[in-house]
Amino acid sequence: MLGWEFPPFFSGGLGVATYGMVKALSPKVNIKLIVPNASQGISFSNMNIIGLNSISAEQLSIESLKFSYVNYTSEQHTLPLTLSTYHHKNEEILRNQLDPYEEVTAIERNLNSIRSAFSDGHVYGPDIVSKIELYARLVSQLASNGGFDIIHAHDWITFPAGLEVKRASNKPLLLHIHSLETDRAGEGARNEIYHLEKDAMMAADAIFSVSQFTKDQIIKHYGISPDKIHVVHNGIDPCPKTRVPHKLRDKLVVFLGRITHQKGPEFLLETVEKVTRVFQRVKFVVAGTGDQFAHLLETSAYKKLGSKFIFAGFLTKARVEDLLSTADVYFMPSVSEPFGLTALEAVQHYVPAVLSSQSGAAEVLRASLKADFWDTDRYANYIYALLKYEALNQTLSGDAYQELNQVTWVQAAEKIINVYQKFK
Amino acid sequence: MPSVCFYFQVHQPFRLKPYDCFKIGHDHAYEDETKNREILSRVSTKCYLPANETLLRQIDKHHGKFKIAYSISGTALEQMEKYRPDVLRSFQKLADTGSVEFLSETYHHSLSFLFSKEEFIRQVGLHRQKIEELFQQSPEVFRNTEFVYNNEIANFISALGYKGILCEGLEHILGYRSPNFLYHPPGNENIKSLLKNYKLSDDIAFRFSNKEWSEWPLTASKFARWVHQAAGNGETINLFMDYETFGEHQWPETGIFDFLSHVPAEIFKHPDFDFKTPSEVIHAYPSRGVYDVHNLSSWADIERDLSAWLGNSLQHDAMERIYGMEREVKETGDERLIDTWAKLLTSDHFYYMCTKYWNDGDVHKYFSHYNTPYDAYINFMNVLTDLEHVLEVNFEKPEHALAAHS
């Protein structure tokens, strides 16, 4: 299994999902998980986690490291492009020019430089392209001894590696789509990452998508045959939470996530404007950062809505839990949200959710209030109702909490194993 | 001589228009006039008019010996007057035959008995007035909204002067006894309960077009044979159903109208059988025992209880809020306001909020114009919030007004 984010090194849902999935799979499947960065603390039965940040010479027969890099993308990539997956940084990164058939030897990549490359403290970081390339080479090397039946690769950052291992081993390649470039960069995105995703999905033997919504996107934007796409909703492990009533006189609505176009900050702002027109005693807590943060901050001030916002910045997991345990409403107006695990986390804290219909979470949470991402009138009406009508708030949070019993990693793992079995 | 007693329920609610929080305080018209007109017209074309026509022809054909009864809610009658007077005239034509009886119910098709006896009495009175005015009949028999029934309701209705009441024939109460007799509530022989034969009624209403059903297709002669089996063990076979069974729930293509027009002749093939209206039944036959119902029952869903209207806390909350306004609304003496309020009591508004079975996308969804039960609740509560606002702003209590001016 090829992953990128894995606790404690993760920036979003991918890390949480990879963790939950392998944990549920490990009792039934032997897994070798290769990630750029792993800590020693996590281990499951039947499972071997290899972090390239602490790779050993034994694991990697470094003397024999030979690798021919094949250009996987159908379109040429000689133009400079912005590879800012999650728009953490604003700097432009020039793609390294690669000789498609460059020979790499141990001399070029010694163990230390490998380790340090994956220990730079960034999950993605500015040098993502060379990381991906290096990851692909090392994975290919690690996989060259065989001993596996299936390649299961998570998101585009691992796809070059997946393709390379498939090419070398002739084993079935199963891709897991947690997020698409068309989600992150807008549905018109046709950049290099898009083409990498598309070519990989074309070549793949099967595809897992984290929602029907994402499956539809894959069909619509990537032209992939529906037959080979299997919807496997993410799960959430049962975890009883306690409410901690806040002492504010205002109600709290929580927005949690990167402040990027994908998460719909402009619709958040419009909604805040509309809600506060009819319900004044409310504060919107925005937890997260991103390239749209400054814009959101400035526009909210310009619209004289500053007092309605609390900008909390990026919060640690523990702070997120604290926040959710006091929240009255969870709001996720994403333009395109493959899954949206945070909505389920909110529900775990008995917080009712107002969700964009363009999300996977909306598929698994029937007891939530859903509107098209642009429909801020409807969002506002829903938030108003949840703030104003206590019975609705209670019923929705209770009903949704019950629904979480049907959204577990064990169930997700069963679906995944069913697909594995087709390739045995 | 056993009788067949046909009774059909006709009802249309005043559906609410999409009413979001921005309308509160600004827009005090809650009805979705377009939708109400459209639905009434659709149901009229598919059901009311062709079914009335079919039944009228059968009454003529059998020289008035084929008899039926209706209960038409006040809200449905009001909509017919407003949007489809032709449909109302077609019901009046049926009334003119002398073979059609109109029963009493609550004008607003409400569950008011459970929340306000005062409002219940008012609505029964309003409905009675309407029936007298439109059909020149004074009903002796009552049917409560959705057949909500227990001993207390039967006794209460009896005290209002009614001689009969319709209800569900519940197996767990009847035990070995047949629903094909009249019964009375414990200790009260002034009123007779007509029990729905739910098996034969549902054969028509629910199973008629079901091809998985072992008895499909159901012909009039087969059905009459089943009815005739009651000979010697029954006095009244009560076939109670939604009128929309004909043409709306069971489409014309299923042959339902054909079935309906052959049933009378097939029933009459047995010389002992006739048709009677509910009031004729209670005058013709004695009560054969006590039908003792403590818990509230209804004719809805498999539970046959109140869970379709009062099954979750949203429904309870909405119901309590709307009935909680009664005193204040009535004290205004403003008839339009009272009417607006009362139309919000119609049981359908609460039915739309039902979350039970919602996951199966079942019959409840079929009857609702809302996407989700939550939407139904939110819309209703927004309207209520506005109504509270209207009360507060337009009908300031005199003492408050005085205080403000002094």
GROMACS .gro file of N, CA and C in nm, chain A residues 12 69 88 144 169 195 199 214 306 338 409:
model
   33
   12GLY      N    1  -0.436   1.671   0.632
   12GLY     CA    2  -0.581   1.672   0.609
   12GLY      C    3  -0.639   1.533   0.623
   69TYR      N    4   1.330   0.636  -1.505
   69TYR     CA    5   1.211   0.718  -1.486
   69TYR      C    6   1.136   0.729  -1.619
   88HIS      N    7  -0.060   2.579   0.024
   88HIS     CA    8   0.000   2.622   0.150
   88HIS      C    9   0.091   2.741   0.126
  144SER      N   10   1.071  -0.434  -0.546
  144SER     CA   11   1.131  -0.519  -0.648
  144SER      C   12   1.148  -0.664  -0.602
  169SER      N   13   0.620  -0.506  -1.183
  169SER     CA   14   0.577  -0.632  -1.120
  169SER      C   15   0.462  -0.698  -1.194
  195HIS      N   16  -0.348   1.545  -1.539
  195HIS     CA   17  -0.311   1.444  -1.638
  195HIS      C   18  -0.246   1.323  -1.573
  199ASP      N   19  -0.410   0.968  -1.637
  199ASP     CA   20  -0.336   0.858  -1.696
  199ASP      C   21  -0.327   0.740  -1.600
  214THR      N   22  -1.756   1.172  -0.573
  214THR     CA   23  -1.625   1.165  -0.636
  214THR      C   24  -1.626   1.072  -0.757
  306GLY      N   25  -1.694   4.180   1.080
  306GLY     CA   26  -1.580   4.136   1.160
  306GLY      C   27  -1.620   4.083   1.296
  338PRO      N   28  -1.471   1.574  -0.168
  338PRO     CA   29  -1.482   1.430  -0.194
  338PRO      C   30  -1.546   1.355  -0.076
  409TRP      N   31  -1.501   0.208   0.969
  409TRP     CA   32  -1.389   0.160   0.888
  409TRP      C   33  -1.399   0.011   0.864
   0.00000   0.00000   0.00000
